[in-house]
PDB file of C-alpha atoms in Angstrom:
ATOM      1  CA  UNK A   1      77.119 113.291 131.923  1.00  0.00           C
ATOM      2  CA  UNK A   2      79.846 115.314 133.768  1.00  0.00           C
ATOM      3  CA  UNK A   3      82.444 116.197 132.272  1.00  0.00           C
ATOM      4  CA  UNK A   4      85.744 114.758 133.256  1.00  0.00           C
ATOM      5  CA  UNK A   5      88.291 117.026 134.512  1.00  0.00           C
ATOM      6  CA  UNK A   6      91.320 117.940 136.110  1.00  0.00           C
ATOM      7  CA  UNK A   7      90.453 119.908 139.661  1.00  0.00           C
ATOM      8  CA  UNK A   8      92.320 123.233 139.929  1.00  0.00           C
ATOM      9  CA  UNK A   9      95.206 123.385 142.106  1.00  0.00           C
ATOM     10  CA  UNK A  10      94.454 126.521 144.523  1.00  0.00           C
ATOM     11  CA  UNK A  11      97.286 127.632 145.552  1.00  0.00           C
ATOM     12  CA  UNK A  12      98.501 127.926 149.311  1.00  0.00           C
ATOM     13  CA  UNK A  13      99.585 130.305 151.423  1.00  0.00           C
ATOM     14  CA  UNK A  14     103.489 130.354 151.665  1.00  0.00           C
ATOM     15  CA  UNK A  15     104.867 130.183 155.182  1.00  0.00           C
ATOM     16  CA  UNK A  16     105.968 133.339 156.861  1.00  0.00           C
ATOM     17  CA  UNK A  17     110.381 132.791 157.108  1.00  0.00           C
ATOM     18  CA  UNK A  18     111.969 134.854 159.812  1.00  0.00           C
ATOM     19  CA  UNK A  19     113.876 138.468 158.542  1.00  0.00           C
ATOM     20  CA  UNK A  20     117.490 137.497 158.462  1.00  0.00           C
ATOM     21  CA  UNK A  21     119.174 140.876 157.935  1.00  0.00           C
ATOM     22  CA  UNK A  22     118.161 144.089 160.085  1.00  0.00           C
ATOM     23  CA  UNK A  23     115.024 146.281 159.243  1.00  0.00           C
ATOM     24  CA  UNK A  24     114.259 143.601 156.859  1.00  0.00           C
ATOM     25  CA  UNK A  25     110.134 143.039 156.776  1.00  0.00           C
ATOM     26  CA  UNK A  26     107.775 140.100 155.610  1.00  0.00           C
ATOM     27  CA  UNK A  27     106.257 140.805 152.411  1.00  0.00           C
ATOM     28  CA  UNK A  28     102.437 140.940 152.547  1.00  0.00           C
ATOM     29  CA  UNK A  29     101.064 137.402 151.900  1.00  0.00           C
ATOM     30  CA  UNK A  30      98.807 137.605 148.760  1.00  0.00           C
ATOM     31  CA  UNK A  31      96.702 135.041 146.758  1.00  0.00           C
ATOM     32  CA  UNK A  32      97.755 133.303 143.661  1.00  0.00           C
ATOM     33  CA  UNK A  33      95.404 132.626 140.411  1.00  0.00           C
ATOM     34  CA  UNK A  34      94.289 129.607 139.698  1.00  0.00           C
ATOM     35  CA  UNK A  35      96.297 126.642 138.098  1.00  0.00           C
ATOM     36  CA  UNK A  36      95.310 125.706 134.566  1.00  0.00           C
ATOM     37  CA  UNK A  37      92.544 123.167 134.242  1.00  0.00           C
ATOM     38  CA  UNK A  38      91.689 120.504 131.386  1.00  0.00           C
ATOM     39  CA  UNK A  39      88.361 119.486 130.783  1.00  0.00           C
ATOM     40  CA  UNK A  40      86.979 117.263 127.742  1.00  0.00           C
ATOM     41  CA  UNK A  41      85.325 120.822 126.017  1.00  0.00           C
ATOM     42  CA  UNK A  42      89.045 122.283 125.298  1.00  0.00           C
ATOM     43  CA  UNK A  43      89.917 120.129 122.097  1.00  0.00           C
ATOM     44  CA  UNK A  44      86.296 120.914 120.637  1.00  0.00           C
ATOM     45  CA  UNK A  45      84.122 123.605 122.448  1.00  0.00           C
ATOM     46  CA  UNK A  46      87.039 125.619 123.461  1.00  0.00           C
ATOM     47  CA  UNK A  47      89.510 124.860 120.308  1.00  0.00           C
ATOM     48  CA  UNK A  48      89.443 128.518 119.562  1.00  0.00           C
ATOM     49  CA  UNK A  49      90.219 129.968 123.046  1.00  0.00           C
ATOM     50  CA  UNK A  50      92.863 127.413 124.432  1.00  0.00           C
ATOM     51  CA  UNK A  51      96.122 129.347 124.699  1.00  0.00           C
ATOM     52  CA  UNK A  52      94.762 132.804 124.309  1.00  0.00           C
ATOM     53  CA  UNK A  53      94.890 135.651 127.241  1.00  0.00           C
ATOM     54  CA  UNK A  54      93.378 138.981 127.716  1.00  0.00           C
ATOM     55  CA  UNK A  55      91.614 140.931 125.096  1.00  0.00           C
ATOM     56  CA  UNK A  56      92.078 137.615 122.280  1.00  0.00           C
ATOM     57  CA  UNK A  57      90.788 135.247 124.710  1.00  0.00           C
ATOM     58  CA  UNK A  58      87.600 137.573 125.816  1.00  0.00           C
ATOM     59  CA  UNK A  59      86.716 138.135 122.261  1.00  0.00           C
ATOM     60  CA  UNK A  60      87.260 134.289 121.614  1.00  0.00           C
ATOM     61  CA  UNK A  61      84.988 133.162 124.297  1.00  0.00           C
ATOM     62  CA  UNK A  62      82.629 136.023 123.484  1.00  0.00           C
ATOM     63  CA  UNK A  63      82.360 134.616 120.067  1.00  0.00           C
ATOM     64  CA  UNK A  64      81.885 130.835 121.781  1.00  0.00           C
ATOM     65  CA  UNK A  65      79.013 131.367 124.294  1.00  0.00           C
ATOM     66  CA  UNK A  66      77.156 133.766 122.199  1.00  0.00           C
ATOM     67  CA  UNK A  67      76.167 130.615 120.008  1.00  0.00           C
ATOM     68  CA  UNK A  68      73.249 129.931 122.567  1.00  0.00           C
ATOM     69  CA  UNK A  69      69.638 128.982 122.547  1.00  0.00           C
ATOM     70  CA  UNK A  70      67.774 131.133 124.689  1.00  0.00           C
ATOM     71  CA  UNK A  71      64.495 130.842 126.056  1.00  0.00           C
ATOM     72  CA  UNK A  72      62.016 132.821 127.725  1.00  0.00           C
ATOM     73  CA  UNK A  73      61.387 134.861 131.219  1.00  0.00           C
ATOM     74  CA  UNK A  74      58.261 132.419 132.040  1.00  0.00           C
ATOM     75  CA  UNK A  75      60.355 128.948 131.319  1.00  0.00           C
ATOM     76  CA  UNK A  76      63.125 129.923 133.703  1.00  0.00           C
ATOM     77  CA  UNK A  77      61.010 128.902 136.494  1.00  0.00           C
ATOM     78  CA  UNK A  78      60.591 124.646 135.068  1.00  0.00           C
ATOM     79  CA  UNK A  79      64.434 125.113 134.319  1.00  0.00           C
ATOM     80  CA  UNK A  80      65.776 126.730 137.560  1.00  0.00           C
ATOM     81  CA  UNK A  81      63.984 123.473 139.509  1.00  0.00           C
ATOM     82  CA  UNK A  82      66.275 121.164 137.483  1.00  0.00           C
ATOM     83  CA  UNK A  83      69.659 123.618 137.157  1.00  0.00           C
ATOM     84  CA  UNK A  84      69.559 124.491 140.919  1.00  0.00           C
ATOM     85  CA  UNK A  85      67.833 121.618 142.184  1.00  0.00           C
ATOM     86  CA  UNK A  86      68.991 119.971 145.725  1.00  0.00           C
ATOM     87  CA  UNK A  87      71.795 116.950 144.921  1.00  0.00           C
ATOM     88  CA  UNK A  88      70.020 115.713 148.514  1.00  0.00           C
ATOM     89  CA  UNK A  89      66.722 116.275 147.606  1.00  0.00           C
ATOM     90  CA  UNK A  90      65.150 115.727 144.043  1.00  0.00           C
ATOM     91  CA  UNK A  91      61.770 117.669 144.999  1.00  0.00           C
ATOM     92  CA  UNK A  92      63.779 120.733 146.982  1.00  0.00           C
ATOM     93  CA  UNK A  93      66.184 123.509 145.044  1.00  0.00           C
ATOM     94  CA  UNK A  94      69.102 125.130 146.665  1.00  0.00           C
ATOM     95  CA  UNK A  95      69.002 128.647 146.898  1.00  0.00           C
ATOM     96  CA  UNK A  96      71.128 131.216 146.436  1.00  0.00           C
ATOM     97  CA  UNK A  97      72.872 133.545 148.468  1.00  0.00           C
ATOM     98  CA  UNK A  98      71.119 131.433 152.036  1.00  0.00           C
ATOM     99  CA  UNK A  99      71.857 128.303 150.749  1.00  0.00           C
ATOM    100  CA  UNK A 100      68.489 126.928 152.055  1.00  0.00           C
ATOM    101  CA  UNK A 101      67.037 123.669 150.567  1.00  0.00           C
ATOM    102  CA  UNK A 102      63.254 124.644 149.201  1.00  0.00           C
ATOM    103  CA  UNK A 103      60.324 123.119 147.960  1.00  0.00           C
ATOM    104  CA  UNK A 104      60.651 123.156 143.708  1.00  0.00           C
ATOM    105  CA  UNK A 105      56.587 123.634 144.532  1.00  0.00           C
ATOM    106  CA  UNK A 106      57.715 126.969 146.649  1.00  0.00           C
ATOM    107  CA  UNK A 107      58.332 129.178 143.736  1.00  0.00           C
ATOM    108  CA  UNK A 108      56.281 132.517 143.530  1.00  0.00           C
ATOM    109  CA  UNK A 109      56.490 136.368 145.106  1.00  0.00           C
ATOM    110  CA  UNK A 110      55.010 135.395 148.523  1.00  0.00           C
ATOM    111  CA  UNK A 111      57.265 135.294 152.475  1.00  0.00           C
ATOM    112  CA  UNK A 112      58.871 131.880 152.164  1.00  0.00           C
ATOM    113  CA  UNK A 113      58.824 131.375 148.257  1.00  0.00           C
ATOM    114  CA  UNK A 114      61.511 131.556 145.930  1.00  0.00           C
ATOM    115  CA  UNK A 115      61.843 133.611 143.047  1.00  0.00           C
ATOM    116  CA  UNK A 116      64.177 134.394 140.178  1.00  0.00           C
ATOM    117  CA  UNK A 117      67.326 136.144 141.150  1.00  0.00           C
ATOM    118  CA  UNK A 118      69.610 138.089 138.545  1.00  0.00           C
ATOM    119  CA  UNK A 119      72.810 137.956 139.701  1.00  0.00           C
ATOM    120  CA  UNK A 120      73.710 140.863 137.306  1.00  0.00           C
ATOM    121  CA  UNK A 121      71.140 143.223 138.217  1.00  0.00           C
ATOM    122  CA  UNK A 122      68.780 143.695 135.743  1.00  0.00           C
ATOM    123  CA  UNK A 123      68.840 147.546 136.033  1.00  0.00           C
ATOM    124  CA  UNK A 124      72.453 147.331 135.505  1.00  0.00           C
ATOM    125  CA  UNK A 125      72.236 147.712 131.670  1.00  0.00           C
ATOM    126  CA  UNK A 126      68.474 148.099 131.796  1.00  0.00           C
ATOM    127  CA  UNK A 127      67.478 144.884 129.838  1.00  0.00           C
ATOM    128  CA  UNK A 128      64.885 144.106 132.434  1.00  0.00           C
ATOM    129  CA  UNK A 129      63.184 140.446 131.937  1.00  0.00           C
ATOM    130  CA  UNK A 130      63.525 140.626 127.973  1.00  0.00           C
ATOM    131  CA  UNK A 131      64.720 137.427 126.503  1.00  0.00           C
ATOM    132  CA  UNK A 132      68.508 137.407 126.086  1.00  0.00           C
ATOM    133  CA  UNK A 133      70.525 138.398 128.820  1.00  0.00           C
ATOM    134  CA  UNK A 134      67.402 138.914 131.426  1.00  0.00           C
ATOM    135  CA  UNK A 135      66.794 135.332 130.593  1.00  0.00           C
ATOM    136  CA  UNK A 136      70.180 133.674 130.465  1.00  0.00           C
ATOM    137  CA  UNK A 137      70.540 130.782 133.149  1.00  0.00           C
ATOM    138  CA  UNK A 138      74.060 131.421 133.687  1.00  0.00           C
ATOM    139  CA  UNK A 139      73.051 133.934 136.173  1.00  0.00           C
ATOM    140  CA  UNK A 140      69.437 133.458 137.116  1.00  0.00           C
ATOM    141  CA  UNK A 141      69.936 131.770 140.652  1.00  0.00           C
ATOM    142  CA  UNK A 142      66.531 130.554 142.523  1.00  0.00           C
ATOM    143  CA  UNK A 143      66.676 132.856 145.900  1.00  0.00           C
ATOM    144  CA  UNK A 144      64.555 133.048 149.131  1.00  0.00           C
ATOM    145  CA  UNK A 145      61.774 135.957 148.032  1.00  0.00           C
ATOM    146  CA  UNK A 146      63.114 138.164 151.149  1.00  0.00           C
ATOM    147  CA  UNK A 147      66.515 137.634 150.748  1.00  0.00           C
ATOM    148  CA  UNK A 148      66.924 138.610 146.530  1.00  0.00           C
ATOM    149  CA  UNK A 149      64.470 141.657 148.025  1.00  0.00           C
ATOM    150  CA  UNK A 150      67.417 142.903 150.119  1.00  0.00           C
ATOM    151  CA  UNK A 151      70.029 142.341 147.428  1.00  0.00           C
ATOM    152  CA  UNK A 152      68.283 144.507 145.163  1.00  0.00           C
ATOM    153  CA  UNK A 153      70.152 145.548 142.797  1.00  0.00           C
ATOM    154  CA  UNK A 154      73.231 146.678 144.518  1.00  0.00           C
ATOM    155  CA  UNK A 155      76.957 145.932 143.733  1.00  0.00           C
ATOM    156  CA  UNK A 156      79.269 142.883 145.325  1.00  0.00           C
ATOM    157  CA  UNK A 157      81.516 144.153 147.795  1.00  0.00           C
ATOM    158  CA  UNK A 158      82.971 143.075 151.236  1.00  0.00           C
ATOM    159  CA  UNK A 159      81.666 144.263 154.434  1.00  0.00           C
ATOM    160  CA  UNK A 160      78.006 144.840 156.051  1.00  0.00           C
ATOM    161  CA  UNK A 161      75.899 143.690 158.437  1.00  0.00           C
ATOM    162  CA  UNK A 162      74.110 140.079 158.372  1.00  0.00           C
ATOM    163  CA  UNK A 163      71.039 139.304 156.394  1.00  0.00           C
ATOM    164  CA  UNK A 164      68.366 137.954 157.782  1.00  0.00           C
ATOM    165  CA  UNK A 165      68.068 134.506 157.155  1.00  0.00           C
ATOM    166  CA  UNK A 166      70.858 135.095 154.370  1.00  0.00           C
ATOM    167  CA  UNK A 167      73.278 132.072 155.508  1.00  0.00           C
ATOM    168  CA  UNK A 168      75.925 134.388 156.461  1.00  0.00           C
ATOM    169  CA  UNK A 169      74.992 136.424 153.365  1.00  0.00           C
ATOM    170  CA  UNK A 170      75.907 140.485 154.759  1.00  0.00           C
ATOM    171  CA  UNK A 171      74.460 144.167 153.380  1.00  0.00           C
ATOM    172  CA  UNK A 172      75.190 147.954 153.544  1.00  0.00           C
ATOM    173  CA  UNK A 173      73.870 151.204 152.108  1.00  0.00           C
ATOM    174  CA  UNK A 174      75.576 149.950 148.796  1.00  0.00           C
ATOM    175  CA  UNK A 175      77.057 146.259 148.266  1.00  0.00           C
ATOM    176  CA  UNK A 176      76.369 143.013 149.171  1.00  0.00           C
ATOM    177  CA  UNK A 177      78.222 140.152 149.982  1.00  0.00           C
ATOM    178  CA  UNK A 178      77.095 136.357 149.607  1.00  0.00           C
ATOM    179  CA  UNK A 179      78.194 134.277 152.081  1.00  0.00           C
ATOM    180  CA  UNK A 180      81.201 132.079 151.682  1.00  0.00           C
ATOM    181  CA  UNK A 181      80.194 129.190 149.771  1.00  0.00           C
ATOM    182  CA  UNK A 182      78.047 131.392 146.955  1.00  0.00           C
ATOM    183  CA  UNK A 183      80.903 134.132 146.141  1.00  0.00           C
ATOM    184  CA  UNK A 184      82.579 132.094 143.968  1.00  0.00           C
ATOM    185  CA  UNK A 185      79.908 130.995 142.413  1.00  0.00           C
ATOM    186  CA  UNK A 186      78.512 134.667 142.013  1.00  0.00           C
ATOM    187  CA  UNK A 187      81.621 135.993 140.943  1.00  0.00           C
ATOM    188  CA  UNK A 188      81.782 133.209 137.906  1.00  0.00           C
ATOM    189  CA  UNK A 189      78.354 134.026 136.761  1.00  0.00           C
ATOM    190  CA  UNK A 190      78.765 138.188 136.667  1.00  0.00           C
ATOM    191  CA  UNK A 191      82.474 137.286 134.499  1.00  0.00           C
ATOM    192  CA  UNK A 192      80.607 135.201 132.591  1.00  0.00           C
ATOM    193  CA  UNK A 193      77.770 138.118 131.601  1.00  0.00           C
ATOM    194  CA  UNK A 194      80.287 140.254 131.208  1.00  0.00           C
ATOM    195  CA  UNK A 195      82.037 138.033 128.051  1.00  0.00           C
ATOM    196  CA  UNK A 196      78.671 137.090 126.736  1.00  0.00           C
ATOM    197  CA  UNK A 197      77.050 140.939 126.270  1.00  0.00           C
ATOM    198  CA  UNK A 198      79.638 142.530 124.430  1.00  0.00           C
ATOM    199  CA  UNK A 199      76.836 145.459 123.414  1.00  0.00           C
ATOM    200  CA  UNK A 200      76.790 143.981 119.464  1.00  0.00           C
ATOM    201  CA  UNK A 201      73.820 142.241 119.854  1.00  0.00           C
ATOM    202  CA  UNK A 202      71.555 145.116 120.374  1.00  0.00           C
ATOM    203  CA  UNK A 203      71.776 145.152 124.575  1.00  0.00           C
ATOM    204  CA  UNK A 204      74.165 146.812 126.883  1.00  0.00           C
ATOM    205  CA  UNK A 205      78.162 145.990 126.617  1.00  0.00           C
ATOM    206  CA  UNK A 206      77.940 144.721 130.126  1.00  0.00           C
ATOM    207  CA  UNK A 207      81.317 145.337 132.096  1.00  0.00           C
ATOM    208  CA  UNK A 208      82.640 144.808 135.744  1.00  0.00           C
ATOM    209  CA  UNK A 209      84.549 147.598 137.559  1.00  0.00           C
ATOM    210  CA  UNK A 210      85.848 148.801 140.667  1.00  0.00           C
ATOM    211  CA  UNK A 211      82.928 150.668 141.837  1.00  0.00           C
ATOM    212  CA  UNK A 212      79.804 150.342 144.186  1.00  0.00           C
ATOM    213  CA  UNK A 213      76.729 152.514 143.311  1.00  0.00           C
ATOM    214  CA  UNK A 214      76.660 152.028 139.675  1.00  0.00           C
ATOM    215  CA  UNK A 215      72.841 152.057 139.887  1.00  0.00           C
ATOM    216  CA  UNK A 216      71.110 151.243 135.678  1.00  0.00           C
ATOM    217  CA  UNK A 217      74.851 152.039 134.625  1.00  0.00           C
ATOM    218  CA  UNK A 218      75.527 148.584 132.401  1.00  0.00           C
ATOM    219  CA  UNK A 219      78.726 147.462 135.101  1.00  0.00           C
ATOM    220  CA  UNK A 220      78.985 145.752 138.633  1.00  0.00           C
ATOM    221  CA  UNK A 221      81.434 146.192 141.052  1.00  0.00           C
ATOM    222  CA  UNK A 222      84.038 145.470 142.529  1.00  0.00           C
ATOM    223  CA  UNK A 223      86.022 143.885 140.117  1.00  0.00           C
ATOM    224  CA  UNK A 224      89.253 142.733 142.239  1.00  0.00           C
ATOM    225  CA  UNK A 225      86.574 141.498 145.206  1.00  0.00           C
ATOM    226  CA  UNK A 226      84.838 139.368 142.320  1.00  0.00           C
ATOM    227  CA  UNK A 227      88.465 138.234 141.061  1.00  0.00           C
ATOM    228  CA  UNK A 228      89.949 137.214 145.260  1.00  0.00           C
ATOM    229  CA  UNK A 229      86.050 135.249 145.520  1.00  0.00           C
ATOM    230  CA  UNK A 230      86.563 133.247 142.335  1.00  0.00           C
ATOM    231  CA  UNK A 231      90.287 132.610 143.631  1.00  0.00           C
ATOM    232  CA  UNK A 232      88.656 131.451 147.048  1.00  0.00           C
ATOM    233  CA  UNK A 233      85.686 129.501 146.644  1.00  0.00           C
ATOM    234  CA  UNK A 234      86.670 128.091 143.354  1.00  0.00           C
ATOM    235  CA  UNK A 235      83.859 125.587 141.423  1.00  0.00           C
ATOM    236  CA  UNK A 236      81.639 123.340 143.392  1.00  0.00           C
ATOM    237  CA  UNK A 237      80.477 119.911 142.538  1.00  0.00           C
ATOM    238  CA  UNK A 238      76.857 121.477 142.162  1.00  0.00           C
ATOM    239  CA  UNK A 239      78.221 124.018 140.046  1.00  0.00           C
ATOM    240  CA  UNK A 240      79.570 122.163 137.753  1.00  0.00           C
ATOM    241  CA  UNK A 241      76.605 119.986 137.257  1.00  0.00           C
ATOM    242  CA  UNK A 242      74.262 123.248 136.707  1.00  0.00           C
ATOM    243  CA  UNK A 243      76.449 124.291 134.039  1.00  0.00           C
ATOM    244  CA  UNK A 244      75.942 120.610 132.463  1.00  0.00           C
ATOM    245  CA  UNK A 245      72.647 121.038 132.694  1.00  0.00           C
ATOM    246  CA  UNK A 246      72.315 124.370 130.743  1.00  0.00           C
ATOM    247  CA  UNK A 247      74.719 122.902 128.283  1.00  0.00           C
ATOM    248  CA  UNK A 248      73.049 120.215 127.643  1.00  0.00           C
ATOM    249  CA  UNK A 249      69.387 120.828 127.926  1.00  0.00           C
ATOM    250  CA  UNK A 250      68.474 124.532 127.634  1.00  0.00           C
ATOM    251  CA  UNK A 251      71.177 127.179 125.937  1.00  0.00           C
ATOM    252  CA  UNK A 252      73.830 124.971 124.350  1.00  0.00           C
ATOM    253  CA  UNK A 253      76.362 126.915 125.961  1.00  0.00           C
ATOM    254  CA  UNK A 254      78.654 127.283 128.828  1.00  0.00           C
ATOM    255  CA  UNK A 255      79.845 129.288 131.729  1.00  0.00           C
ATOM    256  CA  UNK A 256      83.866 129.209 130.829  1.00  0.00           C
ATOM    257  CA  UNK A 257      84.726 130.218 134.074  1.00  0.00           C
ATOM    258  CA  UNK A 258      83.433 127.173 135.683  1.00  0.00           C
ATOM    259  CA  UNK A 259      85.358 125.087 133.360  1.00  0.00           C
ATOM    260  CA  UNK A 260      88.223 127.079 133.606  1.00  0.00           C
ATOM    261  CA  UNK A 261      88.880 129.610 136.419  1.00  0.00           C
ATOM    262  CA  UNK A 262      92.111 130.471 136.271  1.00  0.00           C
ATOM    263  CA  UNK A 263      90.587 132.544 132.628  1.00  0.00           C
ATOM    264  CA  UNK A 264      89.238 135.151 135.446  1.00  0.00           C
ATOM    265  CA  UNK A 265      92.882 136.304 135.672  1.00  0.00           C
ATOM    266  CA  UNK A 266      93.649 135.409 132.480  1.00  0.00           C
ATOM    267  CA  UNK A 267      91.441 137.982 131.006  1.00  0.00           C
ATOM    268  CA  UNK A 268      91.228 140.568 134.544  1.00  0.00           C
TER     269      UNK A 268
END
């Protein structure tokens, strides 16, 4: 069952008032974090992180979602068709990054399959496929075979030209940018490897940062482009219900920036 919960508040733009006094200018308009959100998991699953901020709430939540069940490289395909699977179509998935509705039956390396994207690059740290954080569903996305082959493994930044077939999804020589309705999204699931691999359970302290390039360094960039997506496209209906589903059925743990965004500026 979904969880009830209180909808974040995103804040709106303030209108523009004229300069009253000479040489007087408008102050740049800038976004606001999110407003604090309730959801059933803060008197239990959260007890331990509710009123914390920065480095005390990151080592809280570390401490949370590290209690986690984790399964293997080959059984992410079975459980990507029911996390990601198409609220308008039972037998289809949706896929990442083009948004396309796919087959479940489509899964595989050929031109028109899907296949198993890693969000967090898997060279960014260098844990590959191993089980553990190149297994974790909170950022294994099913994406069009073509399109996760363009991504690569390079950084999230603005800016680029369109990908083919990528939804509005763009590229350059080093970043890539989901289109509209997926940054969000992506930008919750690279925060949320980020808190998990802390480096003390024998892979990479995986960090974000405000760099492109970083290649089989363990970060991903650009921080403050990750924070202004997860303050624009904040948590989706079908977001939400993936992170039930992983919850409930496969890890036993949670993504707690989809329950609670605003903890992306909270902690950033």
């Amino acid at each position: 069952m979904l969880a009830t919960r209180i909808r974040p508040r995103w804040k709106s733009v303030a209108l523009t008032t004229a300069a009253v006094l000479v040489g007087l200018t408008t102050p740049a308009l800038t976004a606001a974090p999110a407003a604090a959100t309730t959801t059933e998991y803060d008197d239990t699953y959260y007890a331990d992180a509710i009123g914390k901020s920065g480095t005390a709430l990151k080592d809280s939540l570390h401490t949370i979602i590290s209690d986690q069940t984790k399964i293997s490289y080959s059984a992410v395909w079975n459980a990507l068709k029911v996390a990601d699977q198409d609220p308008n179509n039972s037998s289809n998935v949706l896929l990442l990054y083009s948004g396309v509705s796919r087959s479940k039956s489509l899964n595989g390396g050929d031109v028109g399959d899907w296949n198993r994207e890693h969000t967090w690059a898997k060279s960014h740290g260098d844990f590959g496929e191993v089980t553990g954080p190149g297994t974790d569903l909170h950022h294994l996305r099913a994406c069009d075979v073509q399109v996760n082959s363009i991504r690569g493994n390079l950084d999230f930044d603005n800016g680029g030209s369109a990908v083919t077939n990528g939804g509005g999804s763009t590229v350059d020589s080093d970043s890539f940018a989901p289109r509209a309705a997926d940054r969000g999204d992506v930008a919750r699931m690279i925060l949320y490897m980020a808190v998990r691999y802390e480096g003390d359970d024998g892979f990479a302290d995986l960090e974000p940062n405000e760099k492109v390039g970083n290649g089989s360094a363990p970060y991903m960039g650009k921080l403050s482009v990750l924070k202004a997506w997860n303050e624009a496209d904040p948590p989706s209906a079908f977001e939400e219900r993936r992170n039930e589903v992983i919850y409930d059925t496969y890890q036993h743990n949670r993504n707690p920036f989809i329950d609670h965004p605003e903890w992306v500026e909270a902690i950033w």
